[in-house]
Amino acid sequence: MHHYLIEPARGGSGGSDDHRNSNLIGNSKNTAETDAGHLNCTFVCCWWGEGCSERCPRVRFGNVHVANCLYDGEDYTYCIGYGVYSNIYVEKCAFLSEKAKENALKDYRSGKDFNIKVVDCLGVENKELSQGDRQQFVPTYYYNTFKAELVDNVVRKGRYGAGATLLIEL
């Protein structure tokens, strides 16, 4: 669960007065040799809420799966950013606020290869964008998702929603 509930500090991190970025996958366009093929991430039942402004997530050089995530804040510059050699599969997420709907995706690809597929989300249309000859990443591991209409309700619930909810039984 990502929230930034306090006022931003003057001269904050990154030299910005309001640096409320959440998740960056990949370093820079200069790290292709070290990053390519090594960055594989899954975000499930994440809640990027109030105060989050961008990078929910922002991807370069990675295969990223975003499933059943909630976007309901009012501060988004963008929600999901796709960059150079990104390969993103977004499914059954809920983009509820007007800012989330308006700024769901941002193109940072700089004319390079990329793939992004948005499937069965609430608040944004299905979409498939690509450039180059790499195949669209689609998760092949076993996982369960639920309908996007249920995301708001499920993700806000304590033990089974967003946040530190890992339960290990021995």
PDB file of C-alpha atoms in Angstrom:
ATOM      1  CA  MET A   1       0.000   0.000   0.000  1.00  0.00           C
ATOM      2  CA  HIS A   2       1.505   3.307  -1.055  1.00  0.00           C
ATOM      3  CA  HIS A   3       0.232   6.552   0.458  1.00  0.00           C
ATOM      4  CA  TYR A   4       1.972   9.847   1.036  1.00  0.00           C
ATOM      5  CA  LEU A   5      -0.182  11.546   3.631  1.00  0.00           C
ATOM      6  CA  ILE A   6       2.142  14.307   4.831  1.00  0.00           C
ATOM      7  CA  GLU A   7       2.930  17.547   3.036  1.00  0.00           C
ATOM      8  CA  PRO A   8       5.970  17.334   0.733  1.00  0.00           C
ATOM      9  CA  ALA A   9       9.206  18.836   2.057  1.00  0.00           C
ATOM     10  CA  ARG A  10      10.914  21.735   0.298  1.00  0.00           C
ATOM     11  CA  GLY A  11      14.039  20.492  -1.482  1.00  0.00           C
ATOM     12  CA  GLY A  12      12.946  16.884  -0.962  1.00  0.00           C
ATOM     13  CA  SER A  13      14.480  13.769  -2.487  1.00  0.00           C
ATOM     14  CA  GLY A  14      15.570  14.061  -6.090  1.00  0.00           C
ATOM     15  CA  GLY A  15      15.766  17.834  -5.682  1.00  0.00           C
ATOM     16  CA  SER A  16      12.000  18.090  -5.971  1.00  0.00           C
ATOM     17  CA  ASP A  17       9.554  19.703  -3.582  1.00  0.00           C
ATOM     18  CA  ASP A  18       7.099  16.908  -4.302  1.00  0.00           C
ATOM     19  CA  HIS A  19       8.898  13.655  -5.163  1.00  0.00           C
ATOM     20  CA  ARG A  20       6.175  11.051  -4.550  1.00  0.00           C
ATOM     21  CA  ASN A  21       7.192   8.353  -6.999  1.00  0.00           C
ATOM     22  CA  SER A  22       6.463   4.761  -6.067  1.00  0.00           C
ATOM     23  CA  ASN A  23       8.103   1.930  -8.046  1.00  0.00           C
ATOM     24  CA  LEU A  24      10.826   2.148 -10.692  1.00  0.00           C
ATOM     25  CA  ILE A  25      11.781  -1.062 -12.498  1.00  0.00           C
ATOM     26  CA  GLY A  26      15.014  -0.639 -14.458  1.00  0.00           C
ATOM     27  CA  ASN A  27      17.713   1.936 -14.098  1.00  0.00           C
ATOM     28  CA  SER A  28      18.425   4.106 -17.120  1.00  0.00           C
ATOM     29  CA  LYS A  29      18.726   3.716 -20.859  1.00  0.00           C
ATOM     30  CA  ASN A  30      22.465   3.251 -20.254  1.00  0.00           C
ATOM     31  CA  THR A  31      22.009   0.038 -18.226  1.00  0.00           C
ATOM     32  CA  ALA A  32      20.587  -2.166 -20.970  1.00  0.00           C
ATOM     33  CA  GLU A  33      23.390  -4.730 -20.666  1.00  0.00           C
ATOM     34  CA  THR A  34      22.895  -5.278 -16.935  1.00  0.00           C
ATOM     35  CA  ASP A  35      19.103  -4.872 -16.743  1.00  0.00           C
ATOM     36  CA  ALA A  36      17.804  -6.608 -19.888  1.00  0.00           C
ATOM     37  CA  GLY A  37      16.445 -10.076 -19.186  1.00  0.00           C
ATOM     38  CA  HIS A  38      16.871  -9.804 -15.402  1.00  0.00           C
ATOM     39  CA  LEU A  39      13.940  -7.641 -14.294  1.00  0.00           C
ATOM     40  CA  ASN A  40      10.804  -9.687 -13.768  1.00  0.00           C
ATOM     41  CA  CYS A  41       8.237  -8.319 -11.293  1.00  0.00           C
ATOM     42  CA  THR A  42       4.656  -9.010 -10.316  1.00  0.00           C
ATOM     43  CA  PHE A  43       2.448  -6.490  -8.507  1.00  0.00           C
ATOM     44  CA  VAL A  44      -0.765  -8.034  -7.137  1.00  0.00           C
ATOM     45  CA  CYS A  45      -3.374  -6.304  -4.968  1.00  0.00           C
ATOM     46  CA  CYS A  46      -1.307  -3.138  -4.641  1.00  0.00           C
ATOM     47  CA  TRP A  47      -2.972   0.113  -3.649  1.00  0.00           C
ATOM     48  CA  TRP A  48      -1.353   3.210  -5.096  1.00  0.00           C
ATOM     49  CA  GLY A  49      -3.460   5.826  -3.369  1.00  0.00           C
ATOM     50  CA  GLU A  50      -3.476   9.343  -2.049  1.00  0.00           C
ATOM     51  CA  GLY A  51      -0.322  11.329  -2.667  1.00  0.00           C
ATOM     52  CA  CYS A  52       1.234   8.920  -5.175  1.00  0.00           C
ATOM     53  CA  SER A  53       2.122  10.943  -8.238  1.00  0.00           C
ATOM     54  CA  GLU A  54       3.738   8.459 -10.634  1.00  0.00           C
ATOM     55  CA  ARG A  55       5.698   5.221 -11.137  1.00  0.00           C
ATOM     56  CA  CYS A  56       2.917   2.883 -10.124  1.00  0.00           C
ATOM     57  CA  PRO A  57       5.042   1.283 -11.640  1.00  0.00           C
ATOM     58  CA  ARG A  58       7.423   2.818 -14.231  1.00  0.00           C
ATOM     59  CA  VAL A  59       9.232   0.170 -16.299  1.00  0.00           C
ATOM     60  CA  ARG A  60      12.399  -0.068 -18.420  1.00  0.00           C
ATOM     61  CA  PHE A  61      13.925  -3.353 -19.618  1.00  0.00           C
ATOM     62  CA  GLY A  62      11.535  -5.507 -17.589  1.00  0.00           C
ATOM     63  CA  ASN A  63       8.705  -7.982 -17.786  1.00  0.00           C
ATOM     64  CA  VAL A  64       6.114  -6.667 -15.337  1.00  0.00           C
ATOM     65  CA  HIS A  65       2.722  -8.107 -14.425  1.00  0.00           C
ATOM     66  CA  VAL A  66       0.241  -5.737 -12.712  1.00  0.00           C
ATOM     67  CA  ALA A  67      -2.914  -7.520 -11.507  1.00  0.00           C
ATOM     68  CA  ASN A  68      -5.863  -6.535  -9.317  1.00  0.00           C
ATOM     69  CA  CYS A  69      -4.284  -3.232  -8.293  1.00  0.00           C
ATOM     70  CA  LEU A  70      -6.145  -0.138  -7.103  1.00  0.00           C
ATOM     71  CA  TYR A  71      -5.575   3.419  -8.339  1.00  0.00           C
ATOM     72  CA  ASP A  72      -7.791   5.922  -6.516  1.00  0.00           C
ATOM     73  CA  GLY A  73      -5.580   8.951  -5.751  1.00  0.00           C
ATOM     74  CA  GLU A  74      -5.994  12.497  -7.049  1.00  0.00           C
ATOM     75  CA  ASP A  75      -2.310  13.348  -7.570  1.00  0.00           C
ATOM     76  CA  TYR A  76      -1.238  11.165 -10.519  1.00  0.00           C
ATOM     77  CA  THR A  77       0.979  12.652 -13.190  1.00  0.00           C
ATOM     78  CA  TYR A  78       0.632   9.128 -14.563  1.00  0.00           C
ATOM     79  CA  CYS A  79      -0.007   5.664 -13.121  1.00  0.00           C
ATOM     80  CA  ILE A  80       1.911   3.165 -15.274  1.00  0.00           C
ATOM     81  CA  GLY A  81       4.870   4.347 -17.349  1.00  0.00           C
ATOM     82  CA  TYR A  82       6.234   2.212 -20.165  1.00  0.00           C
ATOM     83  CA  GLY A  83       9.762   2.855 -21.349  1.00  0.00           C
ATOM     84  CA  VAL A  84      12.564   1.428 -23.430  1.00  0.00           C
ATOM     85  CA  TYR A  85      12.284  -2.377 -23.761  1.00  0.00           C
ATOM     86  CA  SER A  86       9.435  -2.583 -21.263  1.00  0.00           C
ATOM     87  CA  ASN A  87       7.026  -5.474 -21.495  1.00  0.00           C
ATOM     88  CA  ILE A  88       3.977  -4.926 -19.266  1.00  0.00           C
ATOM     89  CA  TYR A  89       0.779  -6.928 -18.785  1.00  0.00           C
ATOM     90  CA  VAL A  90      -1.922  -5.053 -16.812  1.00  0.00           C
ATOM     91  CA  GLU A  91      -5.041  -6.984 -15.915  1.00  0.00           C
ATOM     92  CA  LYS A  92      -8.175  -6.564 -13.858  1.00  0.00           C
ATOM     93  CA  CYS A  93      -7.035  -3.376 -12.131  1.00  0.00           C
ATOM     94  CA  ALA A  94      -9.353  -0.586 -10.938  1.00  0.00           C
ATOM     95  CA  PHE A  95      -8.628   2.984 -12.042  1.00  0.00           C
ATOM     96  CA  LEU A  96     -11.261   4.766  -9.977  1.00  0.00           C
ATOM     97  CA  SER A  97     -10.386   8.445  -9.640  1.00  0.00           C
ATOM     98  CA  GLU A  98     -10.656  10.848 -12.559  1.00  0.00           C
ATOM     99  CA  LYS A  99      -6.874  11.478 -12.392  1.00  0.00           C
ATOM    100  CA  ALA A 100      -6.216   7.727 -12.591  1.00  0.00           C
ATOM    101  CA  LYS A 101      -8.513   7.322 -15.585  1.00  0.00           C
ATOM    102  CA  GLU A 102      -7.048  10.339 -17.406  1.00  0.00           C
ATOM    103  CA  ASN A 103      -3.422   9.433 -16.648  1.00  0.00           C
ATOM    104  CA  ALA A 104      -3.437   5.641 -16.582  1.00  0.00           C
ATOM    105  CA  LEU A 105      -0.506   5.222 -18.998  1.00  0.00           C
ATOM    106  CA  LYS A 106       2.494   7.333 -19.992  1.00  0.00           C
ATOM    107  CA  ASP A 107       4.822   6.699 -22.920  1.00  0.00           C
ATOM    108  CA  TYR A 108       8.523   6.964 -22.020  1.00  0.00           C
ATOM    109  CA  ARG A 109       9.775   4.647 -24.760  1.00  0.00           C
ATOM    110  CA  SER A 110      11.850   7.140 -26.771  1.00  0.00           C
ATOM    111  CA  GLY A 111      11.161   5.268 -30.021  1.00  0.00           C
ATOM    112  CA  LYS A 112      12.457   1.920 -28.692  1.00  0.00           C
ATOM    113  CA  ASP A 113      10.924  -1.528 -28.488  1.00  0.00           C
ATOM    114  CA  PHE A 114       8.125  -1.946 -25.946  1.00  0.00           C
ATOM    115  CA  ASN A 115       4.906  -3.858 -25.296  1.00  0.00           C
ATOM    116  CA  ILE A 116       2.026  -3.018 -22.994  1.00  0.00           C
ATOM    117  CA  LYS A 117      -1.279  -4.819 -22.803  1.00  0.00           C
ATOM    118  CA  VAL A 118      -4.230  -3.675 -20.657  1.00  0.00           C
ATOM    119  CA  VAL A 119      -6.948  -6.289 -20.169  1.00  0.00           C
ATOM    120  CA  ASP A 120     -10.306  -6.238 -18.331  1.00  0.00           C
ATOM    121  CA  CYS A 121      -9.595  -3.188 -16.148  1.00  0.00           C
ATOM    122  CA  LEU A 122     -12.177  -0.881 -14.621  1.00  0.00           C
ATOM    123  CA  GLY A 123     -11.989   2.764 -15.705  1.00  0.00           C
ATOM    124  CA  VAL A 124      -9.762   2.258 -18.770  1.00  0.00           C
ATOM    125  CA  GLU A 125     -10.311   0.443 -22.037  1.00  0.00           C
ATOM    126  CA  ASN A 126      -8.549  -2.705 -23.168  1.00  0.00           C
ATOM    127  CA  LYS A 127      -5.454  -1.713 -25.086  1.00  0.00           C
ATOM    128  CA  GLU A 128      -2.434  -3.298 -26.719  1.00  0.00           C
ATOM    129  CA  LEU A 129       0.463  -1.094 -27.778  1.00  0.00           C
ATOM    130  CA  SER A 130       3.764  -2.320 -29.151  1.00  0.00           C
ATOM    131  CA  GLN A 131       6.751  -1.418 -31.237  1.00  0.00           C
ATOM    132  CA  GLY A 132       9.558  -3.695 -32.347  1.00  0.00           C
ATOM    133  CA  ASP A 133       9.730  -7.430 -32.807  1.00  0.00           C
ATOM    134  CA  ARG A 134       9.705  -8.714 -29.240  1.00  0.00           C
ATOM    135  CA  GLN A 135       6.728 -10.822 -28.237  1.00  0.00           C
ATOM    136  CA  GLN A 136       4.189  -9.438 -25.727  1.00  0.00           C
ATOM    137  CA  PHE A 137       4.851 -10.746 -22.218  1.00  0.00           C
ATOM    138  CA  VAL A 138       1.929 -12.739 -20.848  1.00  0.00           C
ATOM    139  CA  PRO A 139       2.414 -14.452 -17.484  1.00  0.00           C
ATOM    140  CA  THR A 140       2.760 -18.223 -17.769  1.00  0.00           C
ATOM    141  CA  TYR A 141       2.969 -18.998 -14.053  1.00  0.00           C
ATOM    142  CA  TYR A 142      -0.077 -20.128 -12.106  1.00  0.00           C
ATOM    143  CA  TYR A 143      -2.063 -17.337 -10.448  1.00  0.00           C
ATOM    144  CA  ASN A 144      -5.638 -16.354  -9.670  1.00  0.00           C
ATOM    145  CA  THR A 145      -7.234 -12.978 -10.238  1.00  0.00           C
ATOM    146  CA  PHE A 146     -10.700 -11.655  -9.527  1.00  0.00           C
ATOM    147  CA  LYS A 147     -12.896  -9.243 -11.473  1.00  0.00           C
ATOM    148  CA  ALA A 148     -11.797  -5.597 -11.609  1.00  0.00           C
ATOM    149  CA  GLU A 149     -15.157  -4.582 -10.114  1.00  0.00           C
ATOM    150  CA  LEU A 150     -14.107  -6.293  -6.857  1.00  0.00           C
ATOM    151  CA  VAL A 151     -10.629  -4.717  -6.571  1.00  0.00           C
ATOM    152  CA  ASP A 152     -11.670  -1.692  -4.485  1.00  0.00           C
ATOM    153  CA  ASN A 153     -13.443  -3.867  -1.942  1.00  0.00           C
ATOM    154  CA  VAL A 154     -10.779  -6.593  -1.700  1.00  0.00           C
ATOM    155  CA  VAL A 155      -7.663  -4.393  -1.701  1.00  0.00           C
ATOM    156  CA  ARG A 156      -8.988  -2.205   1.141  1.00  0.00           C
ATOM    157  CA  LYS A 157      -9.563  -5.232   3.414  1.00  0.00           C
ATOM    158  CA  GLY A 158      -6.982  -5.802   6.125  1.00  0.00           C
ATOM    159  CA  ARG A 159      -5.498  -9.291   6.023  1.00  0.00           C
ATOM    160  CA  TYR A 160      -6.306 -10.065   2.396  1.00  0.00           C
ATOM    161  CA  GLY A 161      -5.776  -6.647   0.870  1.00  0.00           C
ATOM    162  CA  ALA A 162      -2.860  -4.306   0.252  1.00  0.00           C
ATOM    163  CA  GLY A 163      -0.064  -3.774   2.743  1.00  0.00           C
ATOM    164  CA  ALA A 164       1.995  -6.103   4.895  1.00  0.00           C
ATOM    165  CA  THR A 165      -0.337  -9.068   4.583  1.00  0.00           C
ATOM    166  CA  LEU A 166       2.003 -12.026   4.053  1.00  0.00           C
ATOM    167  CA  LEU A 167       0.784 -14.899   6.196  1.00  0.00           C
ATOM    168  CA  ILE A 168       3.120 -17.869   6.620  1.00  0.00           C
ATOM    169  CA  GLU A 169       1.812 -20.979   8.323  1.00  0.00           C
ATOM    170  CA  LEU A 170       4.274 -23.622   9.487  1.00  0.00           C
TER     171      LEU A 170
END
